[in-house]
Tab-separated table of C-alpha atoms in Angstrom:
chain	number	residue	atom	x	y	z
C	973	UNK	CA	0.000	0.000	0.000
C	974	UNK	CA	1.253	3.472	-0.801
C	975	UNK	CA	2.351	5.408	2.248
C	976	UNK	CA	-0.008	8.331	2.951
C	977	UNK	CA	2.865	10.646	3.800
C	978	UNK	CA	5.168	10.457	0.748
C	979	UNK	CA	8.617	11.942	0.614
C	980	UNK	CA	8.375	15.386	-0.919
C	981	UNK	CA	10.159	18.716	-0.994
C	982	UNK	CA	9.137	20.339	2.319
C	983	UNK	CA	11.809	23.019	2.306
C	984	UNK	CA	10.779	24.208	-1.143
C	985	UNK	CA	7.167	24.512	-0.035
C	986	UNK	CA	8.021	25.924	3.384
C	987	UNK	CA	8.725	29.282	1.774
C	988	UNK	CA	5.515	29.286	-0.254
C	989	UNK	CA	2.668	31.699	0.558
C	990	UNK	CA	0.448	30.497	3.390
C	991	UNK	CA	-2.505	29.580	1.186
C	992	UNK	CA	-0.379	27.281	-1.011
C	993	UNK	CA	1.102	25.637	2.057
C	994	UNK	CA	-2.440	25.215	3.338
C	995	UNK	CA	-3.548	23.562	0.090
C	996	UNK	CA	-0.756	20.989	0.275
C	997	UNK	CA	-1.350	20.445	3.969
C	998	UNK	CA	-5.030	19.783	3.322
C	999	UNK	CA	-4.269	17.249	0.606
C	1000	UNK	CA	-1.644	15.506	2.727
C	1001	UNK	CA	-4.042	15.352	5.675
C	1002	UNK	CA	-6.624	13.693	3.454
C	1003	UNK	CA	-3.964	11.268	2.197
C	1004	UNK	CA	-3.045	10.357	5.774
C	1005	UNK	CA	-6.636	9.184	6.323
C	1006	UNK	CA	-6.763	7.297	3.012
C	1007	UNK	CA	-5.905	3.638	3.545
C	1008	UNK	CA	-6.953	2.317	0.131
C	1009	UNK	CA	-4.561	0.024	-1.723
C	1010	UNK	CA	-3.444	1.612	-5.034
C	1011	UNK	CA	-3.062	-1.837	-6.588
C	1012	UNK	CA	-6.686	-2.674	-5.827
C	1013	UNK	CA	-7.759	0.683	-7.262
C	1014	UNK	CA	-5.654	0.032	-10.359
C	1015	UNK	CA	-7.394	-3.316	-10.880
C	1016	UNK	CA	-10.690	-1.423	-11.034
C	1017	UNK	CA	-9.220	1.136	-13.418
C	1018	UNK	CA	-8.071	-1.655	-15.725
C	1019	UNK	CA	-11.718	-2.430	-16.528
C	1020	UNK	CA	-12.349	1.062	-17.941
C	1021	UNK	CA	-12.282	2.058	-21.593
C	1022	UNK	CA	-8.839	3.312	-22.711
C	1023	UNK	CA	-7.927	6.919	-21.972
C	1024	UNK	CA	-7.979	9.448	-24.780
C	1025	UNK	CA	-4.571	10.358	-26.214
C	1026	UNK	CA	-3.794	13.572	-24.333
C	1027	UNK	CA	-0.188	14.054	-25.439
C	1028	UNK	CA	-0.941	13.078	-29.032
C	1029	UNK	CA	-3.721	15.652	-29.253
C	1030	UNK	CA	-1.209	18.394	-28.426
C	1031	UNK	CA	0.889	17.641	-31.523
C	1032	UNK	CA	-1.883	17.650	-34.101
C	1033	UNK	CA	-0.385	20.590	-36.026
C	1034	UNK	CA	0.575	24.118	-34.978
C	1035	UNK	CA	0.451	25.496	-31.454
C	1036	UNK	CA	-2.344	23.802	-29.526
C	1037	UNK	CA	-4.136	24.785	-26.335
C	1038	UNK	CA	-5.106	23.040	-23.135
C	1039	UNK	CA	-8.090	25.169	-22.101
C	1040	UNK	CA	-8.713	25.303	-18.368
C	1041	UNK	CA	-11.963	25.215	-16.437
C	1042	UNK	CA	-11.872	26.755	-12.957
C	1043	UNK	CA	-14.132	28.985	-10.906
C	1044	UNK	CA	-11.506	30.659	-8.760
C	1045	UNK	CA	-7.869	30.496	-7.710
C	1046	UNK	CA	-5.856	31.569	-4.650
C	1047	UNK	CA	-3.974	34.137	-6.730
C	1048	UNK	CA	-6.873	35.655	-8.703
C	1049	UNK	CA	-9.859	35.068	-6.437
C	1050	UNK	CA	-13.246	34.508	-8.077
C	1051	UNK	CA	-13.104	34.128	-11.848
C	1052	UNK	CA	-16.561	32.755	-12.657
C	1053	UNK	CA	-18.265	31.305	-9.549
C	1054	UNK	CA	-21.341	30.259	-11.539
C	1055	UNK	CA	-19.369	28.536	-14.295
C	1056	UNK	CA	-21.054	25.478	-15.813
C	1057	UNK	CA	-18.336	23.041	-16.774
C	1058	UNK	CA	-20.215	21.351	-19.600
C	1059	UNK	CA	-21.210	24.639	-21.226
C	1060	UNK	CA	-17.685	26.047	-21.072
C	1061	UNK	CA	-16.213	22.765	-22.322
C	1062	UNK	CA	-18.417	22.910	-25.425
C	1063	UNK	CA	-17.312	26.506	-26.076
C	1064	UNK	CA	-13.669	25.511	-25.745
C	1065	UNK	CA	-14.147	22.608	-28.122
C	1066	UNK	CA	-15.858	24.840	-30.674
C	1067	UNK	CA	-12.972	27.304	-30.381
C	1068	UNK	CA	-10.384	24.675	-31.253
C	1069	UNK	CA	-9.011	23.523	-27.888
C	1070	UNK	CA	-6.975	20.324	-28.208
C	1071	UNK	CA	-7.469	19.256	-24.580
C	1072	UNK	CA	-9.074	20.472	-21.373
C	1073	UNK	CA	-7.694	21.032	-17.880
C	1074	UNK	CA	-10.297	20.797	-15.121
C	1075	UNK	CA	-9.717	21.747	-11.490
C	1076	UNK	CA	-11.115	19.156	-9.084
C	1077	UNK	CA	-10.042	20.829	-5.807
C	1078	UNK	CA	-13.259	22.083	-4.193
C	1079	UNK	CA	-12.007	24.027	-1.195
C	1080	UNK	CA	-9.493	26.277	-2.941
C	1081	UNK	CA	-10.525	26.323	-6.612
C	1082	UNK	CA	-14.251	25.594	-6.527
C	1083	UNK	CA	-13.792	22.490	-8.661
C	1084	UNK	CA	-15.186	18.973	-8.503
C	1085	UNK	CA	-14.992	15.511	-9.986
C	1086	UNK	CA	-18.401	16.197	-11.526
C	1087	UNK	CA	-16.910	19.189	-13.383
C	1088	UNK	CA	-14.295	16.932	-14.945
C	1089	UNK	CA	-16.780	14.265	-15.940
C	1090	UNK	CA	-19.274	16.729	-17.385
C	1091	UNK	CA	-16.585	18.615	-19.316
C	1092	UNK	CA	-15.141	15.411	-20.767
C	1093	UNK	CA	-18.533	14.110	-21.850
C	1094	UNK	CA	-19.678	17.429	-23.315
C	1095	UNK	CA	-16.484	18.127	-25.283
C	1096	UNK	CA	-15.229	14.733	-26.420
C	1097	UNK	CA	-11.694	16.013	-25.706
C	1098	UNK	CA	-8.892	14.493	-23.592
C	1099	UNK	CA	-8.972	15.935	-20.074
C	1100	UNK	CA	-6.291	16.652	-17.473
C	1101	UNK	CA	-7.224	16.329	-13.829
C	1102	UNK	CA	-5.701	19.539	-12.437
C	1103	UNK	CA	-5.084	18.939	-8.751
C	1104	UNK	CA	-2.329	18.328	-6.210
C	1105	UNK	CA	-1.122	14.727	-6.541
C	1106	UNK	CA	0.445	13.728	-3.219
C	1107	UNK	CA	0.006	9.952	-3.082
C	1108	UNK	CA	-0.120	7.061	-5.513
C	1109	UNK	CA	-3.853	6.594	-4.976
C	1110	UNK	CA	-4.385	10.114	-6.366
C	1111	UNK	CA	-2.911	8.983	-9.686
C	1112	UNK	CA	-5.320	6.050	-9.889
C	1113	UNK	CA	-8.231	8.220	-8.775
C	1114	UNK	CA	-7.614	10.460	-11.779
C	1115	UNK	CA	-8.110	7.478	-14.072
C	1116	UNK	CA	-11.124	6.194	-12.130
C	1117	UNK	CA	-12.921	9.535	-12.394
C	1118	UNK	CA	-12.387	9.521	-16.148
C	1119	UNK	CA	-9.338	11.753	-16.603
C	1120	UNK	CA	-6.919	11.148	-19.454
C	1121	UNK	CA	-3.968	12.903	-17.783
C	1122	UNK	CA	-2.748	13.702	-14.282
C	1123	UNK	CA	-0.665	16.626	-13.003
C	1124	UNK	CA	2.635	15.961	-11.191
C	1125	UNK	CA	4.302	19.047	-9.677
C	1126	UNK	CA	8.044	18.476	-9.370
C	1127	UNK	CA	8.413	21.046	-6.566
C	1128	UNK	CA	6.049	19.022	-4.376
C	1129	UNK	CA	7.603	15.576	-4.874
C	1130	UNK	CA	10.942	13.925	-4.272
C	1131	UNK	CA	12.637	11.969	-7.050
C	1132	UNK	CA	11.477	8.556	-5.845
C	1133	UNK	CA	7.811	9.498	-5.686
C	1134	UNK	CA	7.953	11.416	-8.938
C	1135	UNK	CA	9.276	8.289	-10.682
C	1136	UNK	CA	6.743	6.050	-8.937
C	1137	UNK	CA	3.815	8.275	-9.873
C	1138	UNK	CA	5.012	8.461	-13.478
C	1139	UNK	CA	5.290	4.679	-13.606
C	1140	UNK	CA	1.817	4.245	-12.141
C	1141	UNK	CA	0.347	6.692	-14.648
C	1142	UNK	CA	2.051	4.885	-17.517
C	1143	UNK	CA	0.742	1.507	-16.359
C	1144	UNK	CA	-2.775	2.962	-16.349
C	1145	UNK	CA	-2.437	4.435	-19.838
C	1146	UNK	CA	-2.678	7.876	-18.261
C	1147	UNK	CA	-0.602	10.801	-19.508
C	1148	UNK	CA	1.342	12.735	-16.860
C	1149	UNK	CA	1.895	16.466	-17.259
C	1150	UNK	CA	5.047	17.041	-15.219
C	1151	UNK	CA	5.184	20.669	-14.122
C	1152	UNK	CA	8.480	22.493	-13.580
C	1153	UNK	CA	9.470	26.043	-12.700
C	1154	UNK	CA	13.218	26.182	-13.317
C	1155	UNK	CA	16.140	24.363	-14.931
C	1156	UNK	CA	16.808	22.179	-11.895
C	1157	UNK	CA	13.246	20.923	-11.809
C	1158	UNK	CA	13.322	20.365	-15.557
C	1159	UNK	CA	16.381	18.160	-15.125
C	1160	UNK	CA	14.634	16.169	-12.411
C	1161	UNK	CA	11.534	15.729	-14.577
C	1162	UNK	CA	13.569	14.442	-17.521
C	1163	UNK	CA	15.646	12.155	-15.311
C	1164	UNK	CA	12.401	10.643	-13.995
C	1165	UNK	CA	11.281	9.888	-17.542
C	1166	UNK	CA	8.759	12.650	-18.195
C	1167	UNK	CA	7.439	12.680	-21.780
C	1168	UNK	CA	5.087	15.633	-21.305
C	1169	UNK	CA	6.571	18.682	-19.548
C	1170	UNK	CA	4.827	21.878	-18.525
C	1171	UNK	CA	6.829	25.000	-17.701
C	1172	UNK	CA	4.864	27.164	-15.267
C	1173	UNK	CA	5.844	30.813	-15.620
C	1174	UNK	CA	4.222	31.776	-12.314
C	1175	UNK	CA	6.611	32.150	-9.377
C	1176	UNK	CA	5.528	29.852	-6.564
C	1177	UNK	CA	6.568	32.316	-3.882
C	1178	UNK	CA	5.242	35.635	-5.180
C	1179	UNK	CA	2.645	34.558	-7.769
C	1180	UNK	CA	4.188	37.000	-10.223
C	1181	UNK	CA	4.569	35.826	-13.822
C	1182	UNK	CA	7.894	35.844	-15.652
C	1183	UNK	CA	6.922	35.965	-19.326
C	1184	UNK	CA	10.461	35.001	-20.374
C	1185	UNK	CA	10.758	31.882	-18.213
C	1186	UNK	CA	9.263	29.383	-20.646
C	1187	UNK	CA	11.300	30.732	-23.541
C	1188	UNK	CA	14.480	30.499	-21.469
C	1189	UNK	CA	13.872	26.824	-20.607
C	1190	UNK	CA	12.625	25.665	-24.013
C	1191	UNK	CA	16.006	24.613	-25.380
C	1192	UNK	CA	16.458	22.206	-22.473
C	1193	UNK	CA	13.373	20.183	-23.419
C	1194	UNK	CA	14.275	17.373	-25.858
C	1195	UNK	CA	12.470	17.395	-29.219
C	1196	UNK	CA	10.719	14.092	-28.508
C	1197	UNK	CA	9.174	15.450	-25.283
C	1198	UNK	CA	5.896	17.347	-25.623
C	1199	UNK	CA	6.464	20.867	-24.270
C	1200	UNK	CA	3.689	22.947	-22.699
C	1201	UNK	CA	3.957	26.559	-21.485
C	1202	UNK	CA	1.699	27.499	-18.573
C	1203	UNK	CA	0.511	30.707	-16.883
C	1204	UNK	CA	0.523	34.335	-17.929
C	1205	UNK	CA	-0.577	33.768	-21.534
C	1206	UNK	CA	-2.717	36.787	-22.282
C	1207	UNK	CA	-3.077	37.101	-26.047
C	1208	UNK	CA	-1.965	35.921	-29.454
C	1209	UNK	CA	1.428	37.591	-29.275
C	1210	UNK	CA	2.304	35.697	-26.095
C	1211	UNK	CA	1.227	32.493	-27.818
C	1212	UNK	CA	3.274	33.253	-30.938
C	1213	UNK	CA	6.443	33.871	-28.887
C	1214	UNK	CA	6.026	30.507	-27.188
C	1215	UNK	CA	5.482	28.726	-30.505
C	1216	UNK	CA	8.611	30.442	-31.837
C	1217	UNK	CA	10.481	29.069	-28.812
C	1218	UNK	CA	9.388	25.545	-29.729
C	1219	UNK	CA	6.436	24.913	-27.439
C	1220	UNK	CA	3.902	22.425	-28.752
C	1221	UNK	CA	1.088	23.705	-26.570
C	1222	UNK	CA	-0.020	26.291	-24.054
C	1223	UNK	CA	-2.203	25.855	-20.987
C	1224	UNK	CA	-4.502	28.837	-20.555
C	1225	UNK	CA	-6.926	29.396	-17.689
C	1226	UNK	CA	-7.728	32.876	-16.434
C	1227	UNK	CA	-7.623	34.550	-19.861
C	1228	UNK	CA	-10.178	32.118	-21.273
C	1229	UNK	CA	-12.428	31.868	-18.226
C	1230	UNK	CA	-12.767	35.667	-18.111
C	1231	UNK	CA	-13.294	36.026	-21.881
C	1232	UNK	CA	-16.773	37.033	-23.074
C	1233	UNK	CA	-16.189	35.236	-26.375
C	1234	UNK	CA	-14.195	32.148	-25.467
C	1235	UNK	CA	-14.216	30.746	-29.000
C	1236	UNK	CA	-12.698	33.891	-30.491
C	1237	UNK	CA	-10.149	34.137	-27.671
C	1238	UNK	CA	-9.023	30.570	-28.294
C	1239	UNK	CA	-8.784	30.991	-32.046
C	1240	UNK	CA	-6.427	33.929	-31.511
C	1241	UNK	CA	-4.104	31.741	-29.420
C	1242	UNK	CA	-3.763	28.565	-31.458
C	1243	UNK	CA	-2.309	27.444	-34.768
C	1244	UNK	CA	0.973	29.382	-34.749
C	1245	UNK	CA	3.774	27.411	-36.451
C	1246	UNK	CA	5.885	25.607	-33.855
C	1247	UNK	CA	9.638	26.103	-34.317
C	1248	UNK	CA	11.970	23.147	-33.763
C	1249	UNK	CA	13.737	22.973	-30.403
């Protein structure tokens, strides 16, 4: 059985803002009370229909977009408290999104498992479960709820658990978006075997966005790894710069959730020619 208190990077998170530390603490407290056997959960997951090809959808031609569904965030506050996940998912699909990212954290982001399931059914697109993965059972839960990909945040995991979670995701046929914030984390992600890497441009300590961070790290991502730029993508020019740097995809949340015309906003972001890395 997976230990409920995995080895992680406590010093890295110790300097995070209080609300982020609280989010991780809440998830780890829940994990400590979770005594389910990941192998038994995986046996149940093995009976499900195969996951949709999340990573493949991001390399369908030109810069693609993972469009995010969330009602609020600790950094931005309320974005759209009355958001209907299925309605927004259909708009994203009509606008050309390649995949969806759906928050399932209720307490801090206003998300739910139902949001993920409704968005996936309404759109027909591959869906990332966007949440804090702190134990092996969380990886299997993502598959059981119907997700096609799971988020692994390098800053919150040690090397052993990062590798274990990647292996578990692979055994389930689940893509793993491995999120990094700097060159050191990128090296750890690649050493663990990540095939889908997201560079988050938002600073974990200050929540400020460095619009040059993804471009600076792009050359370190091998050509056969799918590269995703995250956070701070405001308009078509931001998207074009990232495509020029060699990113296959962008993950966009706040800009799209706040947009009055989500289809038009998406169309302005996608399709830019992706330069080789």
